Tab-separated table of C-alpha atoms in Angstrom:
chain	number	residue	atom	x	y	z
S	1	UNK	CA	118.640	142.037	74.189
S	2	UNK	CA	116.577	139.638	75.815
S	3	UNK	CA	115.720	136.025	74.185
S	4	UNK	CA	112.329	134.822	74.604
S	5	UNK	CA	111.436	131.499	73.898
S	6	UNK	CA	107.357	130.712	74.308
S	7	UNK	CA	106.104	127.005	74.761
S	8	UNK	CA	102.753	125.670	75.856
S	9	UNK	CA	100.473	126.083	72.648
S	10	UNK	CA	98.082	123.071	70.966
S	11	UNK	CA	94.772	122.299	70.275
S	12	UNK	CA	92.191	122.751	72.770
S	13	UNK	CA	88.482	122.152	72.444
S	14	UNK	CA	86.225	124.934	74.069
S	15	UNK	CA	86.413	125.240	77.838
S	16	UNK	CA	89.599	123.236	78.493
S	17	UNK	CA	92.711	124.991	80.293
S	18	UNK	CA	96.305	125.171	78.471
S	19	UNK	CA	99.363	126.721	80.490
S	20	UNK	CA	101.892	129.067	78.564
S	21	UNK	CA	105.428	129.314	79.160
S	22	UNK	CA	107.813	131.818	78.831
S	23	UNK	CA	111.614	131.490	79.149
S	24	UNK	CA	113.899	134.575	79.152
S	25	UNK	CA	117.983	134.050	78.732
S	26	UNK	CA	119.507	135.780	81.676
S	27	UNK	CA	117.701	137.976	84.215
S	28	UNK	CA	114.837	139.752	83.687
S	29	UNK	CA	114.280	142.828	85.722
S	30	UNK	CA	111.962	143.958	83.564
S	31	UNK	CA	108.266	143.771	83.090
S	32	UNK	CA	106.932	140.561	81.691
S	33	UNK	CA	103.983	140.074	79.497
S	34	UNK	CA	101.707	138.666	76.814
S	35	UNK	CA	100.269	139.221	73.124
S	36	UNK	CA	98.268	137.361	70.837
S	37	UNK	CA	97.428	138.105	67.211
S	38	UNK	CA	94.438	136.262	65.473
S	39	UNK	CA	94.874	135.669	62.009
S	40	UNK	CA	93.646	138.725	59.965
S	41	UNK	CA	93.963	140.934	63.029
S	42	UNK	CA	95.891	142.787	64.700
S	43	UNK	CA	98.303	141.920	67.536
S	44	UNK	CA	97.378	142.786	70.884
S	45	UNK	CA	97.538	143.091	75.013
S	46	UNK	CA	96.720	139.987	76.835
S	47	UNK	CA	98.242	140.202	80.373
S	48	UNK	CA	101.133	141.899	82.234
S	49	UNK	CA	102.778	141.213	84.779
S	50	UNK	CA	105.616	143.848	86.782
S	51	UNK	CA	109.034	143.269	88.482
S	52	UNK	CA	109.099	141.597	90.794
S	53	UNK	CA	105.544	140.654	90.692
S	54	UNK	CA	103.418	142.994	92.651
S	55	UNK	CA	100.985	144.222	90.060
S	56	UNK	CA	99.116	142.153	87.127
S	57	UNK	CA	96.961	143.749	84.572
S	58	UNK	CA	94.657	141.682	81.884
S	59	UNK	CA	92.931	142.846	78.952
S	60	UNK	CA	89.011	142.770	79.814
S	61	UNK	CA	88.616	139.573	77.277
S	62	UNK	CA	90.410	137.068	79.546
S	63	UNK	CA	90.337	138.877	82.677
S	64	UNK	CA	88.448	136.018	85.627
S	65	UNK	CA	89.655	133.368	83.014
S	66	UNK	CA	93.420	133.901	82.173
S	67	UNK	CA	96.069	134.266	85.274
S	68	UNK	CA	99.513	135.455	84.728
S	69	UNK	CA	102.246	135.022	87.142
S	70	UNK	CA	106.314	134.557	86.831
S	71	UNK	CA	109.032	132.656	88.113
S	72	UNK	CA	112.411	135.199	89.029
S	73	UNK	CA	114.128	132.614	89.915
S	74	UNK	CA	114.250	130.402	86.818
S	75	UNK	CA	113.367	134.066	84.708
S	76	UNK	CA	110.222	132.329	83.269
S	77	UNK	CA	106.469	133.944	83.066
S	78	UNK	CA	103.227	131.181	82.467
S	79	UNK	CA	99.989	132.093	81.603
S	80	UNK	CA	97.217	130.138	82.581
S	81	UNK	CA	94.186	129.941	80.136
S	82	UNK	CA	90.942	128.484	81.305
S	83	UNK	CA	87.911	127.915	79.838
S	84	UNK	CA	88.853	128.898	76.679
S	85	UNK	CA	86.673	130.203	73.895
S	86	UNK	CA	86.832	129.504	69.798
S	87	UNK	CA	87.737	133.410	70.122
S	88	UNK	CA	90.893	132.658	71.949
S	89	UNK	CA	92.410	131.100	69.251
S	90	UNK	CA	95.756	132.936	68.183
S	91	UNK	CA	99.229	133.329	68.225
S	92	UNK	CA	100.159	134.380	71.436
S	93	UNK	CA	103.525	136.507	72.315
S	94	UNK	CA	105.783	136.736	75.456
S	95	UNK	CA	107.460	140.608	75.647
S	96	UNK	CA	109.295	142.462	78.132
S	97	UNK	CA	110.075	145.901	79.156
S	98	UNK	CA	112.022	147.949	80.631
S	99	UNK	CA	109.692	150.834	81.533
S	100	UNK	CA	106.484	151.310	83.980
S	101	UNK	CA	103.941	148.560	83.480
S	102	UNK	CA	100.191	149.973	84.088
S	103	UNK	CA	96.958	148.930	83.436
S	104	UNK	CA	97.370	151.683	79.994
S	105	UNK	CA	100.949	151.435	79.635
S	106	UNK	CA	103.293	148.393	78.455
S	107	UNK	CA	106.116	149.809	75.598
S	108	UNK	CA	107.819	146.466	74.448
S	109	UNK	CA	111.333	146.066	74.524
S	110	UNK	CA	111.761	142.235	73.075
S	111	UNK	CA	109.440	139.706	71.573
S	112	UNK	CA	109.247	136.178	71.531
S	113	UNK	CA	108.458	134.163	68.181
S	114	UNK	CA	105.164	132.803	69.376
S	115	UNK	CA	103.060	130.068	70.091
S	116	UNK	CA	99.855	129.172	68.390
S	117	UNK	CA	96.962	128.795	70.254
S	118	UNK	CA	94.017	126.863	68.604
S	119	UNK	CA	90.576	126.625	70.655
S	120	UNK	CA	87.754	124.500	68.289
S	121	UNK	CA	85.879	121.062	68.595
C-alpha cells in the first residue's frame, strides 16, 4: 500500500495563497488526488489529478482558484490554493488510485493523515 504523507497546512487570513504537498513512498502510477473534510461535515472531492498528468478535474468550489499538478519524478502531488475563503477551512486529504480518474469517478485506494487548513482573520 501506498504511504502518503501531506504537508503545507497553517493559518491563512482570507484571500492569501497556501501550497499543499503530497509525498507518496515509492512510485505512483496511479491517480493522485485531494479531500478535505470541514469539521461537522462530511469528507469530500477537491481535485484530481491522472497518471501521468494529462487530465485534472476540480470540484466546482475551488475550480479558477485551486490548481493541482504532480511531480513523477520525486512521486509528489501540490495543490495550490489561492484566494482562499473562511469556507475553505478544513482538513484536507491526499489519496490515490488505481482505477480511471474522471470528472464523476475517483474510488480511493490509500489516504493520507491530513493537513489542516485554517482560512480566518
Amino acid at each position: 500500500q501506498v504511504q502518503l504523507v501531506e504537508s503545507g497546512g497553517g493559518l491563512v487570513q482570507p484571500g492569501g495563497s497556501l501550497r499543499l504537498s503530497c509525498a507518496a513512498s515509492g512510485r505512483t502510477f496511479y491517480g493522485m488526488g485531494w479531500f478535505r473534510q470541514a469539521p461537522g461535515k462530511e469528507r469530500e472531492f477537491v481535485a484530481s489529478i491522472s497518471w501521468p498528468g494529462g487530465r485534472v478535474y476540480y470540484a466546482d468550489s475551488v475550480k479558477g482558484r485551486f490548481t493541482i499538478s504532480r511531480d513523477n519524478a520525486n512521486n509528489t502531488v501540490d495543490l495550490q490554493m489561492s484566494s482562499l475563503k473562511p469556507e475553505d477551512t478544513a482538513n484536507y486529504y491526499c489519496a490515490t488510485t488505481r482505477g480511471a480518474v474522471t470528472a464523476t469517478r475517483f474510488a480511493v485506494d490509500s489516504w493520507g493523515k491530513g493537513t489542516l487548513v485554517t482560512v480566518s482573520s
